[in-house]
PDB file of N, CA and C in Angstrom:
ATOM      1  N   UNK A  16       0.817  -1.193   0.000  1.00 71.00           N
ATOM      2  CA  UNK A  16       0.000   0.000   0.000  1.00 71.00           C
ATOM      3  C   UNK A  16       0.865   1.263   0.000  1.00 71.00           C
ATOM      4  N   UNK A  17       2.240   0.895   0.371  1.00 69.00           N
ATOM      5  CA  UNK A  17       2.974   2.422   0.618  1.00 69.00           C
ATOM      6  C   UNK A  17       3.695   2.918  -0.385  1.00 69.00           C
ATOM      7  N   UNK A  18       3.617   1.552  -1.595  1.00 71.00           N
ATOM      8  CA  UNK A  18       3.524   2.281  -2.990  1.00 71.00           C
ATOM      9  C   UNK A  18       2.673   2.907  -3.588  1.00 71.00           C
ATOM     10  N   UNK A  19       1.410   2.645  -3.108  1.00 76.00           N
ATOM     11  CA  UNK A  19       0.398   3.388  -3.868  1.00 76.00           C
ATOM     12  C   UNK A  19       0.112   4.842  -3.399  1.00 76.00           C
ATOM     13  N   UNK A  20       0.892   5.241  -2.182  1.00 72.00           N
ATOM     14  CA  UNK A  20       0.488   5.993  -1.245  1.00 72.00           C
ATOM     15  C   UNK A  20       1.634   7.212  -2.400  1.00 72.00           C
ATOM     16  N   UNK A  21       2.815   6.562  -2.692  1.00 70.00           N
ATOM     17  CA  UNK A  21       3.750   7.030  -2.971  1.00 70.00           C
ATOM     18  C   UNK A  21       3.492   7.846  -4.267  1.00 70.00           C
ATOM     19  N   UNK A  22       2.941   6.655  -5.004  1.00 72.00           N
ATOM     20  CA  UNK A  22       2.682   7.526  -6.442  1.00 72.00           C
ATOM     21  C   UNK A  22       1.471   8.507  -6.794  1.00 72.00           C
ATOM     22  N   UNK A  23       0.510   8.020  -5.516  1.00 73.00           N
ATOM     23  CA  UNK A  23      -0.430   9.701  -5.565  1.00 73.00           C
ATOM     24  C   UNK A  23       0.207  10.355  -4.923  1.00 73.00           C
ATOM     25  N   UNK A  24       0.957  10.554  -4.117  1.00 70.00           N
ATOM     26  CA  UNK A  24       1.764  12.296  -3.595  1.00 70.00           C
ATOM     27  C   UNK A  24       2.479  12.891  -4.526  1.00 70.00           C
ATOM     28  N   UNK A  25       3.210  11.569  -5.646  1.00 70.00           N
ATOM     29  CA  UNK A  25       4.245  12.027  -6.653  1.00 70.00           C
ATOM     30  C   UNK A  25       2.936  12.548  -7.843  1.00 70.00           C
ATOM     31  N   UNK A  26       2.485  12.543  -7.601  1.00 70.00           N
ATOM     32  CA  UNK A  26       1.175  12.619  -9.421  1.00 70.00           C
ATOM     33  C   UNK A  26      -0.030  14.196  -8.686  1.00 70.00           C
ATOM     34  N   UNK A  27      -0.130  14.382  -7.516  1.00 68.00           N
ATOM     35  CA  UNK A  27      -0.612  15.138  -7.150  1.00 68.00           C
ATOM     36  C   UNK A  27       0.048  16.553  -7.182  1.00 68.00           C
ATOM     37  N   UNK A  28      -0.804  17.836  -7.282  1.00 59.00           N
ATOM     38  CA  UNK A  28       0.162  19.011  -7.647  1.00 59.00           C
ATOM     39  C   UNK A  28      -0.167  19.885  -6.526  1.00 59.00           C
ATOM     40  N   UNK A  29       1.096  19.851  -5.283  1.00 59.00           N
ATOM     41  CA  UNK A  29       1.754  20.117  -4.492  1.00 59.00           C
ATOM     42  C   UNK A  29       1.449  21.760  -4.674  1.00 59.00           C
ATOM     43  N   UNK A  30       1.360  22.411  -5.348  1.00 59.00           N
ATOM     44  CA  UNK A  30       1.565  24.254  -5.415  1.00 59.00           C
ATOM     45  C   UNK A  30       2.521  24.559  -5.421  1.00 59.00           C
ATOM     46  N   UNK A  31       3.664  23.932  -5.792  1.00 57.00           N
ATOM     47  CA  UNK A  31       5.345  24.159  -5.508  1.00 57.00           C
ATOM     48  C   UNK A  31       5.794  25.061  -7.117  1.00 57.00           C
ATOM     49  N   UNK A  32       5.222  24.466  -8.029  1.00 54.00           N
ATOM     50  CA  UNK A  32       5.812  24.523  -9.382  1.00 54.00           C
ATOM     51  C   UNK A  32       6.680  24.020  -9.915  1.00 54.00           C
ATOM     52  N   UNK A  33       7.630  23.179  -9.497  1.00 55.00           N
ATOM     53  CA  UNK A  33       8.538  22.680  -9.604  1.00 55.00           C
ATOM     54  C   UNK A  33       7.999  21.640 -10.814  1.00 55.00           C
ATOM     55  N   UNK A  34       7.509  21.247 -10.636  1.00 51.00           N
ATOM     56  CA  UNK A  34       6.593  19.466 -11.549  1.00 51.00           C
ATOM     57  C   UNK A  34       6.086  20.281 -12.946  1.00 51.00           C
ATOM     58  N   UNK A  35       6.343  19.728 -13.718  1.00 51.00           N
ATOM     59  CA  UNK A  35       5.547  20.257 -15.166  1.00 51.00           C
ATOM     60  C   UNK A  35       4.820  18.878 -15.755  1.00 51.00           C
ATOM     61  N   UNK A  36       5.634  17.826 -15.422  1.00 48.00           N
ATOM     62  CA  UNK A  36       4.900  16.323 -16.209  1.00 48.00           C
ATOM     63  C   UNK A  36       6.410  15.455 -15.827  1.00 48.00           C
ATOM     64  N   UNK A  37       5.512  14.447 -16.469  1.00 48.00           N
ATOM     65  CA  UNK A  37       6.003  13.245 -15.677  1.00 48.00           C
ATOM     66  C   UNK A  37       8.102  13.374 -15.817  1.00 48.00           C
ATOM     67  N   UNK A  38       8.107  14.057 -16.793  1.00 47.00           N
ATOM     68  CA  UNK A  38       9.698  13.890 -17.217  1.00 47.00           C
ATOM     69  C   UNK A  38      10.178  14.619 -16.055  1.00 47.00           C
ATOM     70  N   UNK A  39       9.652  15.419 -15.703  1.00 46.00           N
ATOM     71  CA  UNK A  39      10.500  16.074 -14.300  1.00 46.00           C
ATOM     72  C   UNK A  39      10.417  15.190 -12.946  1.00 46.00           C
ATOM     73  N   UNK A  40       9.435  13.944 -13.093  1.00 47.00           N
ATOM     74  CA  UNK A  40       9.105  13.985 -12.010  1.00 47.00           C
ATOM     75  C   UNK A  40      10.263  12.054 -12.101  1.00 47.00           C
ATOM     76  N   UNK A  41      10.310  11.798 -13.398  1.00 48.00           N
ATOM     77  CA  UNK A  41      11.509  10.718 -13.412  1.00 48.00           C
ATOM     78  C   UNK A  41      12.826  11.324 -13.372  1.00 48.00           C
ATOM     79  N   UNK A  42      13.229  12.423 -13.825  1.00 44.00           N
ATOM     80  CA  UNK A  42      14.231  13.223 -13.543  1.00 44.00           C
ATOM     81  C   UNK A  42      15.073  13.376 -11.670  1.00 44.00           C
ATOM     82  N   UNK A  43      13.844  13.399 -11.487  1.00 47.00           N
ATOM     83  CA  UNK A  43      14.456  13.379  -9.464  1.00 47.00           C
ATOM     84  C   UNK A  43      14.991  14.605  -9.492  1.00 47.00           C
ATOM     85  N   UNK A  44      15.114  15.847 -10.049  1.00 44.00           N
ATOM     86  CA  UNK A  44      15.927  16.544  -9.524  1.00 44.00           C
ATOM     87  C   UNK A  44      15.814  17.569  -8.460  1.00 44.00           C
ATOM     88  N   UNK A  45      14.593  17.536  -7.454  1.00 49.00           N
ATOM     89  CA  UNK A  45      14.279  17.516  -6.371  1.00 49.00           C
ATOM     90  C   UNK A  45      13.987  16.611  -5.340  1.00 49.00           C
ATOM     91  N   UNK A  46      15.099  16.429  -4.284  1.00 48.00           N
ATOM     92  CA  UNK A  46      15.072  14.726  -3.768  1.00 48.00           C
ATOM     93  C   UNK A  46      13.804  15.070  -3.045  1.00 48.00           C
ATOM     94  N   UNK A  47      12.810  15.948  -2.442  1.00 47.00           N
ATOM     95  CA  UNK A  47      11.692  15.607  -1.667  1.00 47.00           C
ATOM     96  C   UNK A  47      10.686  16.449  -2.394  1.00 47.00           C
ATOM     97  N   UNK A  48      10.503  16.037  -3.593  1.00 56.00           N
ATOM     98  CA  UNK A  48       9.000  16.550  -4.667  1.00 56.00           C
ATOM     99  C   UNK A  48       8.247  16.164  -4.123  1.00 56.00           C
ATOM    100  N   UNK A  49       8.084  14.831  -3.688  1.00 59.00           N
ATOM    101  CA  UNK A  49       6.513  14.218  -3.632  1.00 59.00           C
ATOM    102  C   UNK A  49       6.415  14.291  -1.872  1.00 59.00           C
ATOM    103  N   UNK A  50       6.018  15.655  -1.077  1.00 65.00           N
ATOM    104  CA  UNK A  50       5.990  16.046   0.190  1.00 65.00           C
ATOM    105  C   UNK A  50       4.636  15.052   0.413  1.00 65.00           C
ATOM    106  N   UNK A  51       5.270  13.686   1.250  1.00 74.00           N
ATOM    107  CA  UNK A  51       4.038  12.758   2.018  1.00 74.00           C
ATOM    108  C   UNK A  51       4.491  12.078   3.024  1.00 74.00           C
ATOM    109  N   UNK A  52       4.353  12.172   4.367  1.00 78.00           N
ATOM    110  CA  UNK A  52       4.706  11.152   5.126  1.00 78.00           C
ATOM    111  C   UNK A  52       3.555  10.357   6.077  1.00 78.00           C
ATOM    112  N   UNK A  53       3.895   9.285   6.117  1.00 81.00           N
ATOM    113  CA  UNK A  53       3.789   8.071   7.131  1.00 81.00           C
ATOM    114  C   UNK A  53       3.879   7.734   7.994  1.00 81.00           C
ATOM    115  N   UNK A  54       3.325   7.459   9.097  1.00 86.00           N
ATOM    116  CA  UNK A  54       3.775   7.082  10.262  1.00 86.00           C
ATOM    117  C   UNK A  54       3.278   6.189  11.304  1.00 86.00           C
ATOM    118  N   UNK A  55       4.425   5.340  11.398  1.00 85.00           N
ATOM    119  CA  UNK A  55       3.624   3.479  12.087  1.00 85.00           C
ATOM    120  C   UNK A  55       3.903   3.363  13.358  1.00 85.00           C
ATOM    121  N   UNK A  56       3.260   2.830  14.215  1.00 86.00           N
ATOM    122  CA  UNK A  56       3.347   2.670  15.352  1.00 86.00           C
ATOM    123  C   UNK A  56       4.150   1.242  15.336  1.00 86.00           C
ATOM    124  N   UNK A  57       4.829   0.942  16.652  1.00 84.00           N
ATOM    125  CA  UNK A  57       5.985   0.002  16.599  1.00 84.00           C
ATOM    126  C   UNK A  57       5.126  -1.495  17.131  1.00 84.00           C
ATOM    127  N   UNK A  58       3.838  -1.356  17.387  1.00 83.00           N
ATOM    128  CA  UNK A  58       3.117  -2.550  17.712  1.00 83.00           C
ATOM    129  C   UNK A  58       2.247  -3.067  16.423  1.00 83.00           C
ATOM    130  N   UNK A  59       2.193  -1.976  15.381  1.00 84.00           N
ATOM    131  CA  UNK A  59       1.517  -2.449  14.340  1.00 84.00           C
ATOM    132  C   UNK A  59       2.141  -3.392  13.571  1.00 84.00           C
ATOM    133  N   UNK A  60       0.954  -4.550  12.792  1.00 85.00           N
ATOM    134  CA  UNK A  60       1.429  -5.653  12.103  1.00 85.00           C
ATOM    135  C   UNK A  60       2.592  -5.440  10.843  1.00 85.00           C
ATOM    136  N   UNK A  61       3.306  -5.565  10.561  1.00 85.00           N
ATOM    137  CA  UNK A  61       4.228  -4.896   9.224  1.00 85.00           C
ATOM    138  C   UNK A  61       5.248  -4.359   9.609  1.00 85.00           C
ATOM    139  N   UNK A  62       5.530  -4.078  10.435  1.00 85.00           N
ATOM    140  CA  UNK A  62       6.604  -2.657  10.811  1.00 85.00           C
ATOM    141  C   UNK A  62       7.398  -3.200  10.404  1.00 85.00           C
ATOM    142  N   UNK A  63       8.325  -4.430  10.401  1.00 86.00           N
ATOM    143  CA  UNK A  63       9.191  -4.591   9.782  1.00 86.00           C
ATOM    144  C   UNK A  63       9.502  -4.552   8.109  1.00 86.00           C
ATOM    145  N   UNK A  64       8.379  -5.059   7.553  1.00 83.00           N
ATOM    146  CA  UNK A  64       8.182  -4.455   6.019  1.00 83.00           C
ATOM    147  C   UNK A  64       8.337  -2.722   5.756  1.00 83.00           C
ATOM    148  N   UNK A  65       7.672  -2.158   6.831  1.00 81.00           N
ATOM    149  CA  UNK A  65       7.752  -0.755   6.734  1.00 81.00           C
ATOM    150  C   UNK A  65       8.757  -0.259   6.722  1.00 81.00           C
ATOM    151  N   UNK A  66       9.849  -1.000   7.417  1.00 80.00           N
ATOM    152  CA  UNK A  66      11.028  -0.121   7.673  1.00 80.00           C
ATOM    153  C   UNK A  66      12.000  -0.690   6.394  1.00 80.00           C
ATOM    154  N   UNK A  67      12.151  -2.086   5.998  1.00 79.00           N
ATOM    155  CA  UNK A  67      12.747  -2.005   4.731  1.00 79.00           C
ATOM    156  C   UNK A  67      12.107  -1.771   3.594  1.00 79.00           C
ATOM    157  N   UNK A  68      11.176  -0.471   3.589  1.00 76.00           N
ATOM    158  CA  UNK A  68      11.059   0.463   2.535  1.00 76.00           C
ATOM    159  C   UNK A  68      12.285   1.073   1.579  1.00 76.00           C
ATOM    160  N   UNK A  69      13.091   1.611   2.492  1.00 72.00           N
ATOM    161  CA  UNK A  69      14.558   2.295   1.947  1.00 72.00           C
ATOM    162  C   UNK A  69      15.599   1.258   1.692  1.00 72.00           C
ATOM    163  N   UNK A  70      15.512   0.177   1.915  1.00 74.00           N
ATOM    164  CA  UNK A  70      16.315  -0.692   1.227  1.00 74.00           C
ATOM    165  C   UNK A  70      17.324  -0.239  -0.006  1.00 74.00           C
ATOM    166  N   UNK A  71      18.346  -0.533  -0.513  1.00 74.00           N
ATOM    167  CA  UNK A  71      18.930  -0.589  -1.698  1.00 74.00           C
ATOM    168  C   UNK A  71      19.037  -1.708  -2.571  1.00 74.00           C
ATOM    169  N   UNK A  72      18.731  -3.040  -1.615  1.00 74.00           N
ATOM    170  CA  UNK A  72      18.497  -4.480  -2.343  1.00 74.00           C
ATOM    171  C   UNK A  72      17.237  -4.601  -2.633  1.00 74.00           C
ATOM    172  N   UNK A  73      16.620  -5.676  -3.393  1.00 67.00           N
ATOM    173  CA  UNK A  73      15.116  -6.219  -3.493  1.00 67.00           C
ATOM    174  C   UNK A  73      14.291  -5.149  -4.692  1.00 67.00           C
ATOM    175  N   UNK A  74      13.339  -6.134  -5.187  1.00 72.00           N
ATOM    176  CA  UNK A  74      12.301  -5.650  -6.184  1.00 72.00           C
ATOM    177  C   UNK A  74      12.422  -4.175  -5.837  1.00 72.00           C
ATOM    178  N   UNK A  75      12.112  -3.499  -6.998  1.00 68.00           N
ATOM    179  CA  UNK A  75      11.667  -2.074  -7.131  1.00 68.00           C
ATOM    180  C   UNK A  75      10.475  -1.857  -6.776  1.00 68.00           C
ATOM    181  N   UNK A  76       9.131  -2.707  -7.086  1.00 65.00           N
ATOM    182  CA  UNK A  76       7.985  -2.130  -6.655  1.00 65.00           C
ATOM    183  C   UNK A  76       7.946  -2.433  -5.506  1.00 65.00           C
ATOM    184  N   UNK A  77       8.823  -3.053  -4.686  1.00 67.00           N
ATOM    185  CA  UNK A  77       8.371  -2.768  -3.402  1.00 67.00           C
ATOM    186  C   UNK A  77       8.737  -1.458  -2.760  1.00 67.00           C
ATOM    187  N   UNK A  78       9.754  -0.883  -3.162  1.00 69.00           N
ATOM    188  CA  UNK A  78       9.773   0.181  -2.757  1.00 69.00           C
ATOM    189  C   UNK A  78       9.404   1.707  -2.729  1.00 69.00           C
ATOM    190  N   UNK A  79       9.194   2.245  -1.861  1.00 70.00           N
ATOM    191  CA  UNK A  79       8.383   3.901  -2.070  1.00 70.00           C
ATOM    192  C   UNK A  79       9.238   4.734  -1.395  1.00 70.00           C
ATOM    193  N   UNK A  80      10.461   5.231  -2.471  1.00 68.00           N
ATOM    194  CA  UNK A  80      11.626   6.092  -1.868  1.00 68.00           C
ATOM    195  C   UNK A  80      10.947   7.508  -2.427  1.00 68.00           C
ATOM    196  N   UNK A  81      10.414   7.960  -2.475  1.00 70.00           N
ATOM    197  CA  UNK A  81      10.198   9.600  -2.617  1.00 70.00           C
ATOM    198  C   UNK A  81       8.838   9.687  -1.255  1.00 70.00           C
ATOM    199  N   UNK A  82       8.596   8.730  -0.425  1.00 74.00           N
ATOM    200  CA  UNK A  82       8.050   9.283   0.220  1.00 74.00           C
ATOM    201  C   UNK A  82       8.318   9.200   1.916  1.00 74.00           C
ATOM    202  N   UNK A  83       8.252   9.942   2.770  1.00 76.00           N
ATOM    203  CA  UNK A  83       8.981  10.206   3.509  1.00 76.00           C
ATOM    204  C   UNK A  83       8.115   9.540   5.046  1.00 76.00           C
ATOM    205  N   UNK A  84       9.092   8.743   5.426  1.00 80.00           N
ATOM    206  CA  UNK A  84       8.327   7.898   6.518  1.00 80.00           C
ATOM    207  C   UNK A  84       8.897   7.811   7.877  1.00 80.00           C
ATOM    208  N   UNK A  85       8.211   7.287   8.987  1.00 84.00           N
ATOM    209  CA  UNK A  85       9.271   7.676  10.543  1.00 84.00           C
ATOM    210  C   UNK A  85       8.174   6.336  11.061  1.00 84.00           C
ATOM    211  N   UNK A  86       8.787   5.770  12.201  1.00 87.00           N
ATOM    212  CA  UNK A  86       8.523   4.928  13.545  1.00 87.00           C
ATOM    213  C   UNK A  86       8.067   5.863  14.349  1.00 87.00           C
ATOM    214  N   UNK A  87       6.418   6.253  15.178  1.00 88.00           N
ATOM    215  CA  UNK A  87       6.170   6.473  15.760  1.00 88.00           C
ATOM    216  C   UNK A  87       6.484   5.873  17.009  1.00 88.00           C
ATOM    217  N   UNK A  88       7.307   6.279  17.860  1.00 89.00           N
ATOM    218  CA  UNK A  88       7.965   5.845  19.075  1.00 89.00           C
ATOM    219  C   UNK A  88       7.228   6.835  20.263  1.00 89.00           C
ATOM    220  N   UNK A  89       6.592   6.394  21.438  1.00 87.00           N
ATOM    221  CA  UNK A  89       5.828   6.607  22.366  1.00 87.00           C
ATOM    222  C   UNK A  89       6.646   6.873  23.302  1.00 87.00           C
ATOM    223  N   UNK A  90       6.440   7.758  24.488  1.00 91.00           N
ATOM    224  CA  UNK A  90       7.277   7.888  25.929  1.00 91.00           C
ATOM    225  C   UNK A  90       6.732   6.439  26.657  1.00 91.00           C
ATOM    226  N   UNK A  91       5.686   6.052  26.206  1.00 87.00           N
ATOM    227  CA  UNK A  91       5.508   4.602  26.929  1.00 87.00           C
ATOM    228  C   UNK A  91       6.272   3.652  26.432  1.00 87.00           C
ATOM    229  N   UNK A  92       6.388   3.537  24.865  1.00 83.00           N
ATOM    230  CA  UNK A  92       6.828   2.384  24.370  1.00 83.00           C
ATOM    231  C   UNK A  92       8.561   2.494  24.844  1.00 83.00           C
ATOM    232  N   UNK A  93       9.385   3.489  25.127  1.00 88.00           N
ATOM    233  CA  UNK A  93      10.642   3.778  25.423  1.00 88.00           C
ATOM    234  C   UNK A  93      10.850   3.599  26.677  1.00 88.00           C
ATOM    235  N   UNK A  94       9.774   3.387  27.697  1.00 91.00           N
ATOM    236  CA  UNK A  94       9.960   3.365  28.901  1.00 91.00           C
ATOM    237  C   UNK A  94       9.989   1.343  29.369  1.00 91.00           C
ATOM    238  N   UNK A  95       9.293   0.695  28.225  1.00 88.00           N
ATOM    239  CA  UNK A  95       8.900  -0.187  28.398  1.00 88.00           C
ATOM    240  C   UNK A  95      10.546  -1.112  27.645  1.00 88.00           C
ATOM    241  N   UNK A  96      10.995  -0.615  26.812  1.00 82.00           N
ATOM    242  CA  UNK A  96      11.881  -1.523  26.536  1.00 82.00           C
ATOM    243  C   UNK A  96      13.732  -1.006  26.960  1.00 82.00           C
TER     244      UNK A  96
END
């Protein structure tokens, strides 16, 4: 799902101007165009899939590198481990 999440933030028009069509947007030449983030809690099912998002090994569609993601970490959950 956090590919799909990925390519509507990248296809959506931000108000930036930067994006004209798709050639700018395979171009990369803004590393954070597609402004979207994520955020998982460390008890939810997946987290480990979640976090090798940024990988450099493994299939391409698994990955969703233009969009910007974090581990929601709790003062409880830090107290607990």
């Amino acid at each position: 799902m956090m590919r799909v999440f990925n390519d509507i933030a990248c296809h959506v028009d931000q108000g930036n101007g930067k994006r004209k069509g798709r050639e700018v947007i395979e171009s990369r030449t803004d590393s954070h165009f597609c402004a979207f983030a994520v955020y998982l809690q460390p008890w939810q099912g997946g987290v480990f899939e979640f976090l090798d998002l940024r990988k450099n090994h493994g299939k391409e569609e698994q990955f969703a590198r233009d969009t910007l993601y974090a581990l929601l970490v709790t003062d409880l959950f830090m107290k607990m481990v």
